[in-house]
Amino acid sequence: MIINSKNNPIIPKIVRSIVKAVTEDVPEYCREQGRETNNAITQMRGDCINDNLRSMVIDPGVVDFVSFRRYIWEGRLIVDRANKTSYSITTKATLRGIPKKQRTSPHFLQSILYAENGGIQAPVKQTTLFKMSAFDDESLAADFNSIVGDLINPVEGYHHFVVAYEANKVDVTSISLEYLDKDFNVVESTSLNEYIAPNFASLTEDTDNRETSVQAPETAKSFLIIKEKSIRPKLRDIPEEA
């Protein structure tokens, strides 16, 4: 069921949105502000990712944003109408921690996986994971509806994928596409590391089917190395994102 990322133009654009936030947007903010501490950027990476998704990925009516709120935190889901898929983005550490934490109300991803991936089962079950029976079907269904409203109808066959990444202060070190069952067991997983340093020109092409041929110059790699050395000064400590 896992989407072939090589045939889906959305996937490299999502990766580019994450990479740009980590390697360009947040470091630029820190350079411009020049503050003694950078506590404000704990959530800024996610905000920058969402801004980049809006400009790089979203195409209203084709690829949509679903906006939702958890207390004071605002989240976004990506919905690919043509392929009947939705995506969320999180760090790998956060994804690993979700099913282990005891909760009084569902995490939004628990409700989404229940509604969209509830009909699948992973080949290997993790018996130590948090038991979803803590929330009954009605609670999970109601929470899912509060998140998506009428923007996603799971009866239409939607499936959810998690784009999970690892990053240090200024680099994305690993990223993958995770297809999980409702208990957070891995059905399939594929690496997206090949898109961390993609052909940037191809990501700006029109999303229609016009045949164009755009190739990155042979010097692209050396340009990135020079750019990294020349414009990336030492930064004050940036908190790692949970």
PDB file of C-alpha atoms in Angstrom:
ATOM      1  CA  MET A   1       0.000   0.000   0.000  1.00  0.00           C
ATOM      2  CA  ILE A   2       2.951   2.296   0.589  1.00  0.00           C
ATOM      3  CA  ILE A   3       3.017   5.047  -2.030  1.00  0.00           C
ATOM      4  CA  ASN A   4       5.829   4.877  -4.553  1.00  0.00           C
ATOM      5  CA  SER A   5       7.483   8.179  -3.695  1.00  0.00           C
ATOM      6  CA  LYS A   6       9.274   8.273  -7.033  1.00  0.00           C
ATOM      7  CA  ASN A   7       5.918   8.575  -8.812  1.00  0.00           C
ATOM      8  CA  ASN A   8       4.338  11.030  -6.395  1.00  0.00           C
ATOM      9  CA  PRO A   9       5.446  14.659  -6.816  1.00  0.00           C
ATOM     10  CA  ILE A  10       4.018  15.585  -3.406  1.00  0.00           C
ATOM     11  CA  ILE A  11       6.580  13.553  -1.474  1.00  0.00           C
ATOM     12  CA  PRO A  12       9.798  15.394  -2.478  1.00  0.00           C
ATOM     13  CA  LYS A  13       8.023  18.719  -1.942  1.00  0.00           C
ATOM     14  CA  ILE A  14       7.047  17.728   1.588  1.00  0.00           C
ATOM     15  CA  VAL A  15      10.654  16.761   2.263  1.00  0.00           C
ATOM     16  CA  ARG A  16      11.876  20.059   0.833  1.00  0.00           C
ATOM     17  CA  SER A  17       9.440  21.913   3.121  1.00  0.00           C
ATOM     18  CA  ILE A  18      10.983  20.203   6.132  1.00  0.00           C
ATOM     19  CA  VAL A  19      14.582  20.642   4.979  1.00  0.00           C
ATOM     20  CA  LYS A  20      14.087  24.332   4.247  1.00  0.00           C
ATOM     21  CA  ALA A  21      12.595  24.924   7.692  1.00  0.00           C
ATOM     22  CA  VAL A  22      15.464  23.165   9.474  1.00  0.00           C
ATOM     23  CA  THR A  23      18.419  24.353   7.386  1.00  0.00           C
ATOM     24  CA  GLU A  24      17.327  27.815   6.289  1.00  0.00           C
ATOM     25  CA  ASP A  25      14.282  29.321   8.007  1.00  0.00           C
ATOM     26  CA  VAL A  26      15.059  28.713  11.686  1.00  0.00           C
ATOM     27  CA  PRO A  27      18.810  29.498  11.404  1.00  0.00           C
ATOM     28  CA  GLU A  28      17.970  32.702   9.514  1.00  0.00           C
ATOM     29  CA  TYR A  29      15.580  33.729  12.291  1.00  0.00           C
ATOM     30  CA  CYS A  30      18.293  33.150  14.891  1.00  0.00           C
ATOM     31  CA  ARG A  31      20.833  35.202  12.929  1.00  0.00           C
ATOM     32  CA  GLU A  32      18.415  38.078  12.445  1.00  0.00           C
ATOM     33  CA  GLN A  33      17.193  38.174  16.044  1.00  0.00           C
ATOM     34  CA  GLY A  34      20.585  37.768  17.688  1.00  0.00           C
ATOM     35  CA  ARG A  35      18.985  37.008  21.028  1.00  0.00           C
ATOM     36  CA  GLU A  36      20.789  35.705  24.079  1.00  0.00           C
ATOM     37  CA  THR A  37      18.536  32.643  24.210  1.00  0.00           C
ATOM     38  CA  ASN A  38      16.312  31.019  21.609  1.00  0.00           C
ATOM     39  CA  ASN A  39      13.510  29.471  23.665  1.00  0.00           C
ATOM     40  CA  ALA A  40      10.900  30.860  21.264  1.00  0.00           C
ATOM     41  CA  ILE A  41      11.981  28.547  18.461  1.00  0.00           C
ATOM     42  CA  THR A  42      10.891  25.342  20.198  1.00  0.00           C
ATOM     43  CA  GLN A  43       7.736  25.331  18.084  1.00  0.00           C
ATOM     44  CA  MET A  44       9.036  27.549  15.281  1.00  0.00           C
ATOM     45  CA  ARG A  45      10.323  24.662  13.193  1.00  0.00           C
ATOM     46  CA  GLY A  46       6.791  23.308  12.832  1.00  0.00           C
ATOM     47  CA  ASP A  47       5.452  26.759  11.955  1.00  0.00           C
ATOM     48  CA  CYS A  48       8.092  27.148   9.258  1.00  0.00           C
ATOM     49  CA  ILE A  49       7.330  23.692   7.872  1.00  0.00           C
ATOM     50  CA  ASN A  50       3.643  24.597   7.594  1.00  0.00           C
ATOM     51  CA  ASP A  51       4.465  27.888   5.848  1.00  0.00           C
ATOM     52  CA  ASN A  52       6.617  25.992   3.361  1.00  0.00           C
ATOM     53  CA  LEU A  53       3.923  23.383   2.802  1.00  0.00           C
ATOM     54  CA  ARG A  54       1.454  26.161   2.034  1.00  0.00           C
ATOM     55  CA  SER A  55       3.711  27.624  -0.659  1.00  0.00           C
ATOM     56  CA  MET A  56       5.231  24.413  -2.065  1.00  0.00           C
ATOM     57  CA  VAL A  57       2.629  21.669  -1.714  1.00  0.00           C
ATOM     58  CA  ILE A  58      -0.899  22.978  -1.268  1.00  0.00           C
ATOM     59  CA  ASP A  59      -3.046  23.267  -4.390  1.00  0.00           C
ATOM     60  CA  PRO A  60      -6.636  23.993  -3.261  1.00  0.00           C
ATOM     61  CA  GLY A  61      -9.077  21.343  -4.363  1.00  0.00           C
ATOM     62  CA  VAL A  62      -6.257  19.004  -5.345  1.00  0.00           C
ATOM     63  CA  VAL A  63      -3.951  18.994  -2.328  1.00  0.00           C
ATOM     64  CA  ASP A  64      -5.588  20.632   0.664  1.00  0.00           C
ATOM     65  CA  PHE A  65      -4.723  21.644   4.204  1.00  0.00           C
ATOM     66  CA  VAL A  66      -6.904  20.470   7.068  1.00  0.00           C
ATOM     67  CA  SER A  67      -6.492  22.854  10.005  1.00  0.00           C
ATOM     68  CA  PHE A  68      -7.188  21.752  13.559  1.00  0.00           C
ATOM     69  CA  ARG A  69      -6.400  22.841  17.085  1.00  0.00           C
ATOM     70  CA  ARG A  70      -5.257  21.100  20.231  1.00  0.00           C
ATOM     71  CA  TYR A  71      -5.628  23.600  23.071  1.00  0.00           C
ATOM     72  CA  ILE A  72      -3.281  26.455  22.071  1.00  0.00           C
ATOM     73  CA  TRP A  73      -1.387  24.360  19.501  1.00  0.00           C
ATOM     74  CA  GLU A  74      -2.472  24.434  15.855  1.00  0.00           C
ATOM     75  CA  GLY A  75      -1.878  21.516  13.511  1.00  0.00           C
ATOM     76  CA  ARG A  76      -2.117  20.860   9.788  1.00  0.00           C
ATOM     77  CA  LEU A  77      -2.822  17.741   7.779  1.00  0.00           C
ATOM     78  CA  ILE A  78      -2.089  17.433   4.071  1.00  0.00           C
ATOM     79  CA  VAL A  79      -4.855  15.810   2.032  1.00  0.00           C
ATOM     80  CA  ASP A  80      -4.131  14.465  -1.457  1.00  0.00           C
ATOM     81  CA  ARG A  81      -7.579  14.214  -3.046  1.00  0.00           C
ATOM     82  CA  ALA A  82      -6.512  12.299  -6.156  1.00  0.00           C
ATOM     83  CA  ASN A  83      -4.731   9.521  -4.244  1.00  0.00           C
ATOM     84  CA  LYS A  84      -7.117   9.519  -1.249  1.00  0.00           C
ATOM     85  CA  THR A  85      -4.238   9.951   1.197  1.00  0.00           C
ATOM     86  CA  SER A  86      -3.495  12.245   4.087  1.00  0.00           C
ATOM     87  CA  TYR A  87      -0.149  13.116   5.651  1.00  0.00           C
ATOM     88  CA  SER A  88       1.095  14.417   8.960  1.00  0.00           C
ATOM     89  CA  ILE A  89       4.647  15.470   9.820  1.00  0.00           C
ATOM     90  CA  THR A  90       6.455  14.837  13.070  1.00  0.00           C
ATOM     91  CA  THR A  91       9.862  14.008  14.454  1.00  0.00           C
ATOM     92  CA  LYS A  92      10.724  10.336  14.849  1.00  0.00           C
ATOM     93  CA  ALA A  93      11.192  10.846  18.594  1.00  0.00           C
ATOM     94  CA  THR A  94       7.692  12.265  18.946  1.00  0.00           C
ATOM     95  CA  LEU A  95       6.206   9.478  16.847  1.00  0.00           C
ATOM     96  CA  ARG A  96       7.870   6.816  19.004  1.00  0.00           C
ATOM     97  CA  GLY A  97       6.606   8.474  22.165  1.00  0.00           C
ATOM     98  CA  ILE A  98       2.930   8.850  21.237  1.00  0.00           C
ATOM     99  CA  PRO A  99       1.799   5.245  21.863  1.00  0.00           C
ATOM    100  CA  LYS A 100       3.824   4.973  25.079  1.00  0.00           C
ATOM    101  CA  LYS A 101       2.197   7.842  26.939  1.00  0.00           C
ATOM    102  CA  GLN A 102      -0.883   7.337  29.070  1.00  0.00           C
ATOM    103  CA  ARG A 103      -3.519   9.917  28.141  1.00  0.00           C
ATOM    104  CA  THR A 104      -6.907  11.106  29.286  1.00  0.00           C
ATOM    105  CA  SER A 105      -7.833  12.021  25.700  1.00  0.00           C
ATOM    106  CA  PRO A 106      -6.526  10.674  22.382  1.00  0.00           C
ATOM    107  CA  HIS A 107      -3.540  12.135  20.610  1.00  0.00           C
ATOM    108  CA  PHE A 108      -4.762  13.420  17.248  1.00  0.00           C
ATOM    109  CA  LEU A 109      -2.679  10.828  15.416  1.00  0.00           C
ATOM    110  CA  GLN A 110      -4.321   8.010  17.361  1.00  0.00           C
ATOM    111  CA  SER A 111      -7.726   9.154  16.141  1.00  0.00           C
ATOM    112  CA  ILE A 112      -6.546   9.605  12.551  1.00  0.00           C
ATOM    113  CA  LEU A 113      -4.938   6.168  12.373  1.00  0.00           C
ATOM    114  CA  TYR A 114      -8.045   4.613  13.893  1.00  0.00           C
ATOM    115  CA  ALA A 115     -10.329   6.212  11.302  1.00  0.00           C
ATOM    116  CA  GLU A 116      -8.175   5.952   8.174  1.00  0.00           C
ATOM    117  CA  ASN A 117      -5.936   2.932   8.803  1.00  0.00           C
ATOM    118  CA  GLY A 118      -8.222   0.946  11.066  1.00  0.00           C
ATOM    119  CA  GLY A 119      -8.775  -1.773   8.481  1.00  0.00           C
ATOM    120  CA  ILE A 120      -5.125  -2.771   8.143  1.00  0.00           C
ATOM    121  CA  GLN A 121      -2.808  -4.788  10.342  1.00  0.00           C
ATOM    122  CA  ALA A 122       0.959  -4.752  10.554  1.00  0.00           C
ATOM    123  CA  PRO A 123       2.730  -8.070   9.957  1.00  0.00           C
ATOM    124  CA  VAL A 124       4.509  -7.688  13.309  1.00  0.00           C
ATOM    125  CA  LYS A 125       2.748  -6.420  16.423  1.00  0.00           C
ATOM    126  CA  GLN A 126       4.534  -4.600  19.232  1.00  0.00           C
ATOM    127  CA  THR A 127       2.988  -6.035  22.369  1.00  0.00           C
ATOM    128  CA  THR A 128       4.566  -3.388  24.606  1.00  0.00           C
ATOM    129  CA  LEU A 129       2.865  -0.450  22.929  1.00  0.00           C
ATOM    130  CA  PHE A 130       0.171   1.603  24.602  1.00  0.00           C
ATOM    131  CA  LYS A 131      -3.160  -0.169  24.302  1.00  0.00           C
ATOM    132  CA  MET A 132      -5.648   1.677  22.135  1.00  0.00           C
ATOM    133  CA  SER A 133      -8.461   0.048  24.142  1.00  0.00           C
ATOM    134  CA  ALA A 134      -8.012   2.950  26.559  1.00  0.00           C
ATOM    135  CA  PHE A 135     -10.274   4.826  24.129  1.00  0.00           C
ATOM    136  CA  ASP A 136     -13.401   3.254  22.744  1.00  0.00           C
ATOM    137  CA  ASP A 137     -14.441   3.412  19.106  1.00  0.00           C
ATOM    138  CA  GLU A 138     -16.956   6.181  19.711  1.00  0.00           C
ATOM    139  CA  SER A 139     -14.375   8.418  21.396  1.00  0.00           C
ATOM    140  CA  LEU A 140     -11.846   7.957  18.608  1.00  0.00           C
ATOM    141  CA  ALA A 141     -14.443   8.496  15.873  1.00  0.00           C
ATOM    142  CA  ALA A 142     -15.742  11.641  17.571  1.00  0.00           C
ATOM    143  CA  ASP A 143     -12.221  13.003  17.959  1.00  0.00           C
ATOM    144  CA  PHE A 144     -11.449  12.290  14.303  1.00  0.00           C
ATOM    145  CA  ASN A 145     -14.574  14.190  13.266  1.00  0.00           C
ATOM    146  CA  SER A 146     -13.560  17.121  15.463  1.00  0.00           C
ATOM    147  CA  ILE A 147     -10.210  17.234  13.632  1.00  0.00           C
ATOM    148  CA  VAL A 148     -11.303  16.896  10.009  1.00  0.00           C
ATOM    149  CA  GLY A 149     -14.974  17.880  10.025  1.00  0.00           C
ATOM    150  CA  ASP A 150     -16.405  17.034   6.633  1.00  0.00           C
ATOM    151  CA  LEU A 151     -13.068  17.546   4.833  1.00  0.00           C
ATOM    152  CA  ILE A 152     -12.118  13.842   4.939  1.00  0.00           C
ATOM    153  CA  ASN A 153     -14.540  10.955   4.672  1.00  0.00           C
ATOM    154  CA  PRO A 154     -12.751   7.727   5.660  1.00  0.00           C
ATOM    155  CA  VAL A 155     -15.529   5.738   3.965  1.00  0.00           C
ATOM    156  CA  GLU A 156     -14.058   6.946   0.665  1.00  0.00           C
ATOM    157  CA  GLY A 157     -10.965   4.868   1.357  1.00  0.00           C
ATOM    158  CA  TYR A 158      -8.495   7.418   2.697  1.00  0.00           C
ATOM    159  CA  HIS A 159      -5.253   6.200   4.227  1.00  0.00           C
ATOM    160  CA  HIS A 160      -2.859   8.138   6.429  1.00  0.00           C
ATOM    161  CA  PHE A 161       0.936   8.361   6.189  1.00  0.00           C
ATOM    162  CA  VAL A 162       3.355   9.931   8.623  1.00  0.00           C
ATOM    163  CA  VAL A 163       6.427  11.765   7.358  1.00  0.00           C
ATOM    164  CA  ALA A 164       8.862  11.282  10.241  1.00  0.00           C
ATOM    165  CA  TYR A 165      12.221  13.029  10.406  1.00  0.00           C
ATOM    166  CA  GLU A 166      15.285  13.422  12.591  1.00  0.00           C
ATOM    167  CA  ALA A 167      17.268  16.642  12.685  1.00  0.00           C
ATOM    168  CA  ASN A 168      20.006  18.360  14.606  1.00  0.00           C
ATOM    169  CA  LYS A 169      20.195  22.127  15.001  1.00  0.00           C
ATOM    170  CA  VAL A 170      20.765  22.923  11.327  1.00  0.00           C
ATOM    171  CA  ASP A 171      20.469  19.687   9.332  1.00  0.00           C
ATOM    172  CA  VAL A 172      17.920  16.992   8.582  1.00  0.00           C
ATOM    173  CA  THR A 173      19.709  13.707   9.181  1.00  0.00           C
ATOM    174  CA  SER A 174      16.991  11.184   8.324  1.00  0.00           C
ATOM    175  CA  ILE A 175      13.447  11.150   6.985  1.00  0.00           C
ATOM    176  CA  SER A 176      11.005   8.376   6.157  1.00  0.00           C
ATOM    177  CA  LEU A 177       7.437   7.685   5.091  1.00  0.00           C
ATOM    178  CA  GLU A 178       5.618   5.536   7.643  1.00  0.00           C
ATOM    179  CA  TYR A 179       2.444   3.554   7.011  1.00  0.00           C
ATOM    180  CA  LEU A 180       1.097   2.521  10.430  1.00  0.00           C
ATOM    181  CA  ASP A 181      -1.847   0.564  11.696  1.00  0.00           C
ATOM    182  CA  LYS A 182      -4.155   1.977  14.367  1.00  0.00           C
ATOM    183  CA  ASP A 183      -1.873   0.680  17.138  1.00  0.00           C
ATOM    184  CA  PHE A 184       1.204   2.425  15.682  1.00  0.00           C
ATOM    185  CA  ASN A 185       2.707  -0.806  14.412  1.00  0.00           C
ATOM    186  CA  VAL A 186       4.660  -0.351  11.171  1.00  0.00           C
ATOM    187  CA  VAL A 187       2.948  -1.820   8.121  1.00  0.00           C
ATOM    188  CA  GLU A 188       5.550  -0.450   5.716  1.00  0.00           C
ATOM    189  CA  SER A 189       8.310   2.117   5.903  1.00  0.00           C
ATOM    190  CA  THR A 190      10.409   3.683   3.172  1.00  0.00           C
ATOM    191  CA  SER A 191      13.371   6.035   3.387  1.00  0.00           C
ATOM    192  CA  LEU A 192      13.057   9.490   1.857  1.00  0.00           C
ATOM    193  CA  ASN A 193      16.680  10.428   2.454  1.00  0.00           C
ATOM    194  CA  GLU A 194      17.293  10.702  -1.280  1.00  0.00           C
ATOM    195  CA  TYR A 195      15.132  13.836  -1.291  1.00  0.00           C
ATOM    196  CA  ILE A 196      17.002  15.662   1.459  1.00  0.00           C
ATOM    197  CA  ALA A 197      19.223  17.302  -1.189  1.00  0.00           C
ATOM    198  CA  PRO A 198      16.984  17.093  -4.283  1.00  0.00           C
ATOM    199  CA  ASN A 199      17.014  18.753  -7.653  1.00  0.00           C
ATOM    200  CA  PHE A 200      15.564  22.050  -6.444  1.00  0.00           C
ATOM    201  CA  ALA A 201      14.576  23.128  -9.949  1.00  0.00           C
ATOM    202  CA  SER A 202      12.233  20.168 -10.347  1.00  0.00           C
ATOM    203  CA  LEU A 203      10.300  21.145  -7.234  1.00  0.00           C
ATOM    204  CA  THR A 204       9.286  24.496  -8.710  1.00  0.00           C
ATOM    205  CA  GLU A 205       7.832  23.086 -11.908  1.00  0.00           C
ATOM    206  CA  ASP A 206       4.122  23.564 -12.574  1.00  0.00           C
ATOM    207  CA  THR A 207       1.975  20.795 -11.122  1.00  0.00           C
ATOM    208  CA  ASP A 208       0.243  20.127 -14.448  1.00  0.00           C
ATOM    209  CA  ASN A 209       1.379  17.471 -16.912  1.00  0.00           C
ATOM    210  CA  ARG A 210       3.317  19.681 -19.265  1.00  0.00           C
ATOM    211  CA  GLU A 211       6.457  17.902 -20.413  1.00  0.00           C
ATOM    212  CA  THR A 212       9.489  19.839 -19.268  1.00  0.00           C
ATOM    213  CA  SER A 213      13.059  18.789 -18.798  1.00  0.00           C
ATOM    214  CA  VAL A 214      14.892  20.584 -16.024  1.00  0.00           C
ATOM    215  CA  GLN A 215      18.173  19.288 -14.718  1.00  0.00           C
ATOM    216  CA  ALA A 216      20.255  20.593 -11.870  1.00  0.00           C
ATOM    217  CA  PRO A 217      23.680  21.843 -12.968  1.00  0.00           C
ATOM    218  CA  GLU A 218      26.610  19.533 -12.373  1.00  0.00           C
ATOM    219  CA  THR A 219      28.000  22.037  -9.890  1.00  0.00           C
ATOM    220  CA  ALA A 220      24.935  21.911  -7.609  1.00  0.00           C
ATOM    221  CA  LYS A 221      26.647  19.762  -4.992  1.00  0.00           C
ATOM    222  CA  SER A 222      29.717  21.965  -4.785  1.00  0.00           C
ATOM    223  CA  PHE A 223      27.474  25.039  -4.633  1.00  0.00           C
ATOM    224  CA  LEU A 224      25.644  23.630  -1.605  1.00  0.00           C
ATOM    225  CA  ILE A 225      28.951  22.921   0.133  1.00  0.00           C
ATOM    226  CA  ILE A 226      30.235  26.447  -0.541  1.00  0.00           C
ATOM    227  CA  LYS A 227      26.922  27.948   0.561  1.00  0.00           C
ATOM    228  CA  GLU A 228      26.954  25.963   3.801  1.00  0.00           C
ATOM    229  CA  LYS A 229      30.468  27.114   4.649  1.00  0.00           C
ATOM    230  CA  SER A 230      29.908  30.739   3.712  1.00  0.00           C
ATOM    231  CA  ILE A 231      26.511  31.650   5.150  1.00  0.00           C
ATOM    232  CA  ARG A 232      26.108  29.332   8.116  1.00  0.00           C
ATOM    233  CA  PRO A 233      27.810  31.031  11.051  1.00  0.00           C
ATOM    234  CA  LYS A 234      28.004  29.430  14.446  1.00  0.00           C
ATOM    235  CA  LEU A 235      24.669  29.781  16.192  1.00  0.00           C
ATOM    236  CA  ARG A 236      23.806  30.003  19.820  1.00  0.00           C
ATOM    237  CA  ASP A 237      22.355  26.802  21.115  1.00  0.00           C
ATOM    238  CA  ILE A 238      19.059  25.977  19.452  1.00  0.00           C
ATOM    239  CA  PRO A 239      16.764  23.711  21.482  1.00  0.00           C
ATOM    240  CA  GLU A 240      16.191  20.322  19.945  1.00  0.00           C
ATOM    241  CA  GLU A 241      12.576  19.785  18.877  1.00  0.00           C
ATOM    242  CA  ALA A 242      10.648  17.101  20.738  1.00  0.00           C
TER     243      ALA A 242
END
